[in-house]
Coordinates of C-alpha atoms and ligand atoms in Angstrom, one line a residue:
X1 CA 20.6 19.0 -7.0
X2 CA 20.4 15.9 -4.7
X3 CA 19.0 16.1 -1.3
X4 CA 21.5 14.2 0.8
X5 CA 20.9 12.9 4.2
X6 CA 23.0 15.6 5.9
X7 CA 23.1 14.0 9.3
X8 CA 22.7 10.4 10.4
X9 CA 20.2 10.3 13.3
X10 CA 21.6 8.9 16.5
X11 CA 19.7 6.0 17.9
X12 CA 19.2 4.8 21.4
X13 CA 19.5 1.1 20.8
X14 CA 20.4 0.6 17.1
X15 CA 23.6 0.9 15.2
X16 CA 23.7 2.2 11.6
X17 CA 24.9 -0.6 9.3
X18 CA 28.5 -0.2 8.4
X19 CA 28.0 -1.7 4.9
X20 CA 25.7 -0.2 2.3
X21 CA 24.5 3.4 1.6
X22 CA 21.5 5.5 2.1
X23 CA 18.9 6.0 -0.7
X24 CA 18.8 9.7 -1.6
X25 CA 16.4 12.0 -3.4
X26 CA 16.8 14.2 -6.5
X27 CA 13.5 16.2 -6.6
X28 CA 10.9 13.5 -6.6
X29 CA 13.2 10.7 -7.9
X30 CA 15.0 8.2 -5.7
X31 CA 18.8 7.8 -6.2
X32 CA 19.4 4.2 -5.3
X33 CA 22.9 3.0 -4.6
X34 CA 24.0 -0.6 -5.5
X35 CA 23.9 -1.5 -1.8
X36 CA 20.9 0.4 -0.4
X37 CA 20.3 0.1 3.4
X38 CA 16.6 -1.0 3.8
X39 CA 15.1 -1.0 7.4
X40 CA 13.0 -4.0 8.0
X41 CA 10.3 -4.6 10.6
X42 CA 10.0 -8.4 10.9
X43 CA 6.5 -8.2 12.4
X44 CA 4.6 -10.3 15.0
X45 CA 3.0 -13.7 14.8
X46 CA 3.5 -15.1 11.3
X47 CA 5.7 -12.1 10.5
X48 CA 8.8 -14.1 11.5
X49 CA 8.1 -16.9 9.0
X50 CA 7.0 -14.8 6.1
X51 CA 9.8 -12.2 6.5
X52 CA 12.5 -14.9 6.6
X53 CA 11.0 -16.4 3.4
X54 CA 10.6 -13.0 1.7
X55 CA 14.2 -11.9 2.4
X56 CA 15.6 -15.2 1.1
X57 CA 13.6 -14.9 -2.2
X58 CA 14.5 -11.2 -2.7
X59 CA 18.2 -11.8 -2.0
X60 CA 18.2 -14.7 -4.4
X61 CA 16.4 -12.7 -7.1
X62 CA 18.7 -9.7 -6.8
X63 CA 21.8 -11.9 -6.9
X64 CA 20.5 -13.8 -9.9
X65 CA 19.6 -10.6 -11.8
X66 CA 22.6 -8.5 -11.0
X67 CA 25.3 -11.1 -10.4
X68 CA 26.5 -9.6 -7.1
X69 CA 26.7 -6.0 -8.4
X70 CA 23.7 -5.1 -6.4
X71 CA 22.6 -6.3 -2.9
X72 CA 20.2 -5.1 -0.3
X73 CA 21.7 -4.3 3.1
X74 CA 18.8 -5.2 5.5
X75 CA 18.7 -3.2 8.7
X76 CA 16.5 -4.8 11.4
X77 CA 14.5 -2.2 13.3
X78 CA 11.9 -2.9 15.9
X79 CA 8.1 -2.5 16.3
X80 CA 5.4 -4.4 18.0
X81 CA 6.2 -7.3 20.3
X82 CA 9.9 -7.3 19.5
X83 CA 10.0 -3.6 20.4
X84 CA 8.2 -4.2 23.7
X85 CA 11.0 -6.7 24.6
X86 CA 13.9 -4.4 23.5
X87 CA 12.5 -0.9 24.3
X88 CA 9.5 -1.6 26.5
X89 CA 7.5 0.4 24.0
X90 CA 5.5 -0.6 20.9
X91 CA 6.9 1.9 18.4
X92 CA 10.2 3.3 19.4
X93 CA 11.5 6.6 18.0
X94 CA 14.6 4.7 16.7
X95 CA 12.3 3.0 14.2
X96 CA 10.7 6.2 12.9
X97 CA 14.1 7.8 12.6
X98 CA 15.5 4.9 10.7
X99 CA 12.7 4.8 8.2
X100 CA 12.8 8.6 7.7
X101 CA 16.5 8.5 7.2
X102 CA 16.8 5.5 4.9
X103 CA 13.5 6.3 3.0
X104 CA 12.4 2.8 1.9
X105 CA 11.4 0.1 4.4
X106 CA 9.8 -3.4 4.4
X107 CA 7.4 -4.4 7.2
X108 CA 5.6 -7.5 8.4
X109 CA 2.2 -7.5 10.1
X110 CA 2.0 -6.1 13.6
X111 CA -0.3 -7.0 16.5
X112 CA -2.7 -4.3 17.6
X113 CA -1.9 -4.0 21.3
X114 CA -5.0 -4.3 23.5
X115 CA -5.2 -1.3 25.8
X116 CA -1.8 0.0 24.6
X117 CA -3.3 3.5 23.9
X118 CA -3.0 2.8 20.2
X119 CA -5.8 2.5 17.6
X120 CA -3.3 0.4 15.7
X121 CA 0.4 0.4 15.3
X122 CA 0.0 0.5 11.5
X123 CA -2.2 3.6 11.6
X124 CA 0.2 5.2 14.0
X125 CA 3.2 4.5 11.7
X126 CA 1.3 6.0 8.8
X127 CA 0.3 9.1 10.8
X128 CA 3.7 9.8 12.4
X129 CA 5.5 9.4 9.1
X130 CA 2.7 11.1 7.2
X131 CA 2.4 8.2 4.7
X132 CA -0.5 9.7 2.9
X133 CA -1.0 7.3 0.1
X134 CA -2.0 3.6 0.6
X135 CA -1.1 1.9 -2.6
X136 CA -2.4 -1.6 -3.7
X137 CA -1.4 -3.1 -7.0
X138 CA -3.9 -5.8 -7.9
X139 CA -3.2 -8.3 -10.6
X140 CA -3.9 -12.0 -11.3
X141 CA -1.6 -14.9 -11.0
X142 CA -2.7 -17.8 -13.3
X143 CA -3.7 -20.9 -11.4
X144 CA -5.1 -19.0 -8.4
X145 CA -8.8 -19.9 -7.9
X146 CA -11.0 -16.8 -8.6
X147 CA -14.7 -16.2 -8.4
X148 CA -14.9 -14.5 -11.8
X149 CA -14.5 -15.8 -15.4
X150 CA -11.7 -13.6 -16.6
X151 CA -9.6 -12.7 -13.6
X152 CA -6.6 -12.1 -15.9
X153 CA -8.2 -8.8 -17.0
X154 CA -7.5 -7.2 -13.7
X155 CA -4.3 -5.1 -13.5
X156 CA -4.9 -2.0 -11.5
X157 CA -3.1 0.0 -8.9
X158 CA -5.2 1.6 -6.2
X159 CA -4.1 4.9 -4.7
X160 CA -6.1 5.4 -1.5
X161 CA -5.9 8.7 0.5
X162 CA -4.6 7.7 4.0
X163 CA -5.0 10.7 6.2
X164 CA -8.4 12.3 5.6
X165 CA -12.1 11.4 5.0
X166 CA -13.3 8.8 7.5
X167 CA -9.7 8.3 8.8
X168 CA -9.9 11.9 10.1
X169 CA -13.6 11.5 10.8
X170 CA -15.2 13.2 13.8
X171 CA -18.2 11.3 15.3
X172 CA -20.6 12.1 18.1
X173 CA -23.0 9.5 19.5
X174 CA -26.7 10.1 19.2
X175 CA -28.2 12.1 22.1
X176 CA -24.7 12.9 23.5
X177 CA -24.2 16.6 24.6
X178 CA -21.7 17.0 21.7
X179 CA -24.2 15.7 19.1
X180 CA -26.9 17.9 20.6
X181 CA -24.6 21.0 20.4
X182 CA -23.6 20.3 16.8
X183 CA -27.3 19.7 15.8
X184 CA -28.4 22.8 17.5
X185 CA -25.7 24.8 15.7
X186 CA -26.6 23.3 12.3
X187 CA -30.3 23.6 12.7
X188 CA -30.5 27.0 14.4
X189 CA -27.6 28.8 12.8
X190 CA -27.1 27.1 9.5
X191 CA -30.7 26.3 8.6
X192 CA -30.1 22.5 8.2
X193 CA -32.7 19.9 8.8
X194 CA -31.6 17.1 11.1
X195 CA -33.8 14.6 12.9
X196 CA -33.6 14.8 16.7
X197 CA -31.5 12.0 18.3
X198 CA -29.3 11.6 15.2
X199 CA -25.7 10.4 15.5
X200 CA -23.3 12.8 13.9
X201 CA -20.3 12.1 11.6
X202 CA -18.1 14.7 9.9
X203 CA -15.5 13.8 7.3
X204 CA -13.0 16.4 6.3
X205 CA -11.4 16.3 2.8
X206 CA -8.9 19.0 1.7
X207 CA -7.5 20.4 -1.5
X208 CA -4.0 19.8 -0.2
X209 CA -4.7 16.2 0.8
X210 CA -6.4 15.4 -2.4
X211 CA -3.8 16.9 -4.7
X212 CA -0.8 15.3 -3.1
X213 CA -2.5 11.9 -3.5
X214 CA -3.6 12.4 -7.1
X215 CA -0.1 13.8 -7.9
X216 CA 1.5 10.5 -6.8
X217 CA -1.1 8.5 -8.9
X218 CA -0.4 10.6 -12.0
X219 CA 3.4 10.4 -11.5
X220 CA 3.1 6.6 -11.3
X221 CA 1.0 6.5 -14.4
X222 CA 3.6 8.4 -16.3
X223 CA 6.5 6.4 -15.0
X224 CA 4.8 3.1 -15.7
X225 CA 3.3 4.2 -19.0
X226 CA -0.2 3.4 -17.8
X227 CA -3.2 4.5 -19.9
X228 CA -5.4 6.2 -17.4
X229 CA -6.0 7.6 -13.9
X230 CA -9.5 7.3 -12.7
X231 CA -10.8 9.5 -9.9
X232 CA -13.4 7.4 -7.9
X233 CA -15.8 9.5 -5.8
X234 CA -19.4 9.9 -4.7
X235 CA -19.6 13.5 -5.8
X236 CA -23.2 13.2 -7.0
X237 CA -24.3 13.0 -3.4
X238 CA -21.4 14.7 -1.4
X239 CA -20.5 17.6 -3.6
X240 CA -18.1 19.5 -1.3
X241 CA -16.1 16.5 -0.2
X242 CA -16.2 13.7 -2.8
X243 CA -17.2 16.1 -5.6
X244 CA -14.4 18.4 -4.6
X245 CA -12.0 15.4 -4.7
X246 CA -12.9 14.9 -8.3
X247 CA -12.6 18.6 -9.2
X248 CA -9.3 19.1 -7.4
X249 CA -8.0 15.9 -9.1
X250 CA -8.8 17.3 -12.6
X251 CA -7.4 20.7 -11.6
X252 CA -4.1 19.2 -10.5
X253 CA -3.8 17.2 -13.7
X254 CA -4.4 20.4 -15.8
X255 CA -2.1 22.5 -13.7
X256 CA 0.9 20.2 -13.1
X257 CA 0.6 17.6 -15.9
X258 CA -1.1 19.5 -18.7
X259 CA 1.3 18.4 -21.4
X260 CA 1.2 14.7 -20.4
X261 CA -2.5 14.2 -19.6
X262 CA -5.9 14.7 -21.3
X263 CA -9.3 14.7 -19.7
X264 CA -11.6 12.0 -21.0
X265 CA -14.3 14.6 -21.6
X266 CA -12.0 16.5 -24.0
X267 CA -11.2 13.4 -26.2
X268 CA -12.8 13.3 -29.7
X269 CA -11.4 9.8 -30.4
X270 CA -8.6 7.6 -29.1
X271 CA -6.2 9.3 -26.6
X272 CA -3.0 10.7 -28.3
X273 CA -0.1 8.4 -27.9
X274 CA 1.8 8.9 -24.6
X275 CA -0.9 10.9 -22.9
X276 CA -2.5 9.6 -19.7
X277 CA -6.3 9.9 -19.8
X278 CA -7.8 11.4 -16.6
X279 CA -11.4 10.3 -16.0
X280 CA -13.7 9.9 -13.1
X281 CA -16.3 7.4 -12.0
X282 CA -18.9 7.5 -9.3
X283 CA -18.0 4.9 -6.7
X284 CA -21.1 2.6 -7.1
X285 CA -20.7 2.5 -10.8
X286 CA -17.0 1.7 -10.4
X287 CA -17.9 -1.4 -8.5
X288 CA -19.9 -2.6 -11.5
X289 CA -17.3 -1.4 -14.0
X290 CA -14.4 -3.2 -12.4
X291 CA -16.4 -6.4 -12.8
X292 CA -17.8 -5.8 -16.3
X293 CA -15.1 -3.8 -18.0
X294 CA -12.2 -4.7 -15.8
X295 CA -9.4 -4.1 -18.4
X296 CA -10.7 -0.5 -19.1
X297 CA -9.1 0.5 -15.8
X298 CA -5.5 1.0 -14.8
X299 CA -4.7 3.4 -12.0
X300 CA -7.5 4.4 -9.6
X301 CA -7.2 7.3 -7.1
X302 CA -9.8 7.8 -4.4
X303 CA -10.6 9.0 -0.9
X304 CA -10.1 6.8 2.1
X305 CA -13.4 5.0 2.4
X306 CA -13.9 4.3 -1.3
X307 CA -10.4 2.9 -1.3
X308 CA -11.1 0.7 1.7
X309 CA -14.0 -1.0 0.0
X310 CA -12.6 -1.1 -3.5
X311 CA -9.1 -2.4 -2.5
X312 CA -10.6 -5.6 -1.0
X313 CA -13.2 -6.0 -3.8
X314 CA -10.5 -5.9 -6.4
X315 CA -8.3 -8.3 -4.5
X316 CA -11.3 -10.7 -4.1
X317 CA -11.7 -10.7 -7.9
X318 CA -8.2 -12.1 -8.4
X319 CA -8.4 -14.7 -5.5
X320 CA -8.3 -12.8 -2.2
X321 CA -6.0 -10.9 0.0
X322 CA -3.4 -13.7 0.3
X323 CA -1.5 -12.4 -2.7
X324 CA -2.2 -8.7 -2.4
X325 CA 0.8 -6.5 -1.9
X326 CA 0.7 -3.0 -0.3
X327 CA 2.7 0.1 0.4
X328 CA 2.3 3.4 2.1
X329 CA 3.9 6.4 0.5
X330 CA 4.8 9.8 1.9
X331 CA 7.0 12.5 0.3
X332 CA 10.2 10.6 -0.4
X333 CA 9.2 7.7 1.9
X334 CA 7.9 4.3 1.1
X335 CA 6.9 1.6 3.6
X336 CA 6.1 -1.7 1.9
X337 CA 3.9 -4.2 3.8
X338 CA 1.9 -7.4 3.9
X339 CA -1.9 -6.5 3.7
X340 CA -3.0 -9.3 6.1
X341 CA -2.5 -9.4 9.9
X342 CA -0.4 -11.5 12.3
X343 CA -2.6 -14.7 12.2
X344 CA -1.3 -15.6 15.7
X345 CA -2.7 -19.1 15.6
X346 CA -0.2 -20.0 12.9
X347 CA 2.8 -18.1 14.4
X348 CA 6.2 -20.0 14.0
X349 CA 4.6 -23.0 12.3
X350 CA 6.3 -22.4 9.0
X351 CA 2.8 -22.8 7.5
X352 CA 1.4 -19.6 6.0
X353 CA 1.6 -18.0 2.6
X354 CA 4.4 -15.4 2.3
X355 CA 2.9 -14.2 -1.0
X356 CA 1.5 -10.8 0.2
X357 CA 4.8 -9.8 1.8
X358 CA 6.9 -11.2 -1.0
X359 CA 4.8 -9.2 -3.6
X360 CA 5.2 -6.1 -1.4
X361 CA 8.9 -6.8 -1.6
X362 CA 8.7 -7.1 -5.4
X363 CA 6.8 -3.8 -5.5
X364 CA 9.6 -2.3 -3.4
X365 CA 12.2 -3.5 -5.9
X366 CA 10.2 -1.9 -8.7
X367 CA 10.1 1.3 -6.7
X368 CA 13.9 1.2 -6.4
X369 CA 14.1 0.8 -10.2
X370 CA 15.3 -2.8 -9.9
X371 CA 12.6 -3.9 -12.3
X372 CA 14.4 -7.1 -13.5
X373 CA 14.5 -8.5 -10.0
X374 CA 10.9 -7.5 -9.4
X375 CA 9.7 -9.2 -12.6
X376 CA 11.8 -12.3 -11.8
X377 CA 10.1 -12.7 -8.4
X378 CA 6.6 -12.3 -9.9
X379 CA 7.4 -14.7 -12.7
X380 CA 8.8 -17.3 -10.3
X381 CA 5.9 -17.0 -7.9
X382 CA 3.4 -17.4 -10.8
X383 CA 5.3 -20.5 -12.1
X384 CA 5.4 -22.0 -8.5
X385 CA 1.6 -21.6 -8.2
X386 CA 1.1 -23.2 -11.6
X387 CA 3.2 -26.1 -10.4
X388 CA 0.7 -26.4 -7.5
X389 CA 3.6 -26.2 -5.0
X390 CA 1.6 -24.0 -2.6
X391 CA 1.0 -23.3 1.1
X392 CA -2.1 -24.6 2.9
X393 CA -4.4 -21.7 2.0
X394 CA -4.0 -22.1 -1.7
X395 CA -3.9 -25.9 -1.4
X396 CA -7.3 -25.7 0.3
X397 CA -8.7 -23.7 -2.5
X398 CA -7.2 -25.8 -5.3
X399 CA -8.4 -29.1 -3.6
X400 CA -6.5 -32.4 -3.7
X401 CA -3.1 -30.6 -3.5
X402 CA -0.7 -31.3 -0.6
X403 CA 0.4 -28.2 1.2
X404 CA 4.0 -27.3 1.5
X405 CA 5.7 -25.2 4.2
X406 CA 6.4 -21.4 4.0
X407 CA 10.1 -22.2 3.7
X408 CA 9.6 -24.9 1.1
X409 CA 7.4 -22.4 -0.9
X410 CA 10.3 -19.9 -0.8
X411 CA 12.7 -22.6 -2.0
X412 CA 10.4 -23.5 -4.9
X413 CA 10.1 -19.8 -5.9
X414 CA 13.9 -19.5 -5.8
X415 CA 14.2 -22.6 -8.0
X416 CA 11.8 -21.1 -10.5
X417 CA 13.7 -17.7 -10.8
X418 CA 14.2 -17.1 -14.5
X419 CA 17.6 -16.7 -16.1
Ligands
NAP501 P1 -5.2 -11.9 10.0 O1 -4.0 -11.9 10.9 O2 -5.1 -11.3 8.7 O3 -5.8 -13.4 9.9 C1 -7.1 -13.8 9.6 C2 -7.0 -15.1 8.7 O4 -6.6 -14.8 7.4 C3 -6.1 -16.2 9.2 O5 -6.6 -16.9 10.3 C4 -5.9 -17.0 8.0 O6 -7.2 -17.7 7.6 C5 -5.8 -15.9 6.9 N1 -4.4 -15.4 6.7 C6 -3.8 -14.3 7.1 N2 -2.6 -14.2 6.6 C7 -2.3 -15.3 6.0 C8 -1.2 -15.8 5.2 N3 -0.1 -15.1 5.1 N4 -1.3 -17.0 4.7 C9 -2.4 -17.7 4.7 N5 -3.6 -17.3 5.4 C10 -3.5 -16.1 6.0 O7 -6.4 -11.1 10.8 P2 -6.9 -11.1 12.3 O8 -6.8 -12.5 12.9 O9 -8.1 -10.4 12.3 O10 -5.8 -10.2 13.0 C11 -4.7 -10.7 13.9 C12 -3.9 -9.6 14.3 O11 -3.3 -8.9 13.2 C13 -4.6 -8.5 15.1 O12 -3.8 -8.0 16.2 C14 -4.8 -7.4 14.1 O13 -4.9 -6.1 14.7 C15 -3.5 -7.5 13.3 N6 -3.6 -6.9 12.0 C16 -2.5 -6.3 11.5 C17 -2.4 -5.8 10.2 C18 -1.1 -5.2 9.7 O14 -0.1 -5.3 10.4 N7 -1.1 -4.6 8.5 C19 -3.5 -6.0 9.4 C20 -4.6 -6.6 9.8 C21 -4.7 -7.1 11.2 P3 -7.5 -19.2 7.9 O15 -7.5 -19.4 9.4 O16 -8.9 -19.3 7.3 O17 -6.6 -20.1 7.2

């Protein structure tokens, strides 16, 4: 039975688009109409330039692949500076309601307001919408300068837990009354040994939080016919948080995906066809392995801090964050976003690389099941880079290549769309 959007939320300053339909859910699966309504947050700073370029390329790819049968109905919603102007607030409730209702959204970078009472608008969006998985596909585009010899071996998707571990961390400064109280409790009532004057940090990790993250990772592995899901942890040192993450991950695989997965430890030879191998690696070893045995790895699932480090390390291996897409997933929700910030010094100069947002858009199309359009964008982007028609950042790395504008880069990608 499908879960239909029973009632459209009423907005204070937005109108529901009159064309297009809402994406719906059947269990865990999205039901995507031919004209889905996709809320879009343009973003601050360079967001305006890269979102314009991204929408042009996505629209062109969808039109080329589906000959007008399919089309995205973009729905502009507000966050950041644009929301300040329209609503006099940074993150209006209209925006949350639109994303919840329409389920899949695209987002440019947002300024972190100074003194706005927010840690960051991005973190607030993730928390309010309970987007518990930060997902980063990392793969190589030929022609992009890379610090390693065989960057093409990298093709991983990182599933990073977004709500627990250090993101939910509790800290008390050394010598503060709170730290003294916690130390007193731990030393005198729990028998722990802690040096006087220590700062205190506590990181919670739960079975619920771990299992919902690993579930998404295994579902993706099955959908994309990937070979393995690797649980990356530091369980040799932190047994009841990181070690528990590993144990809960294996438990979930056994309990919910027993027919479709096999633990690496149970294998006597190669994995049976069609089964996803579940294995685990200690985080420090993983940093070595991703360099030395890059193509042994496929989908990686990990707690927040490991994911923070490893996402950027993997991106660096294929040429940096400029071409790194990202998304945040919750139950039935997906917010696709550029992984860099607003680079305010380049705002409105038609200068920067739209690659990260464009690849997030391509990832969004894949999530919708519009795989042909997604592949077409990736192929055209790759071809454009090989032709050395690139923005300043890649031109700088390639050396002796004239930079083209954001809008010209988008035009070049559209010209290179296959078919
Ligand atoms: P940033 O905006 O990512 O920019 C840092 C540098 O990265 C830029 O000066 C530029 O380097 C390069 N860069 C970033 N995006 C690029 C692109 N599309 N094409 C080419 N080069 C690009 O980081 P920041 O200056 O630390 O942060 C600025 C604002 O963004 C802050 O308010 C921060 O809070 C916010 N932020 C938002 C997000 C988000 O919305 N997800 C993420 C991070 C930061 P060069 O100058 O060397 O060319």
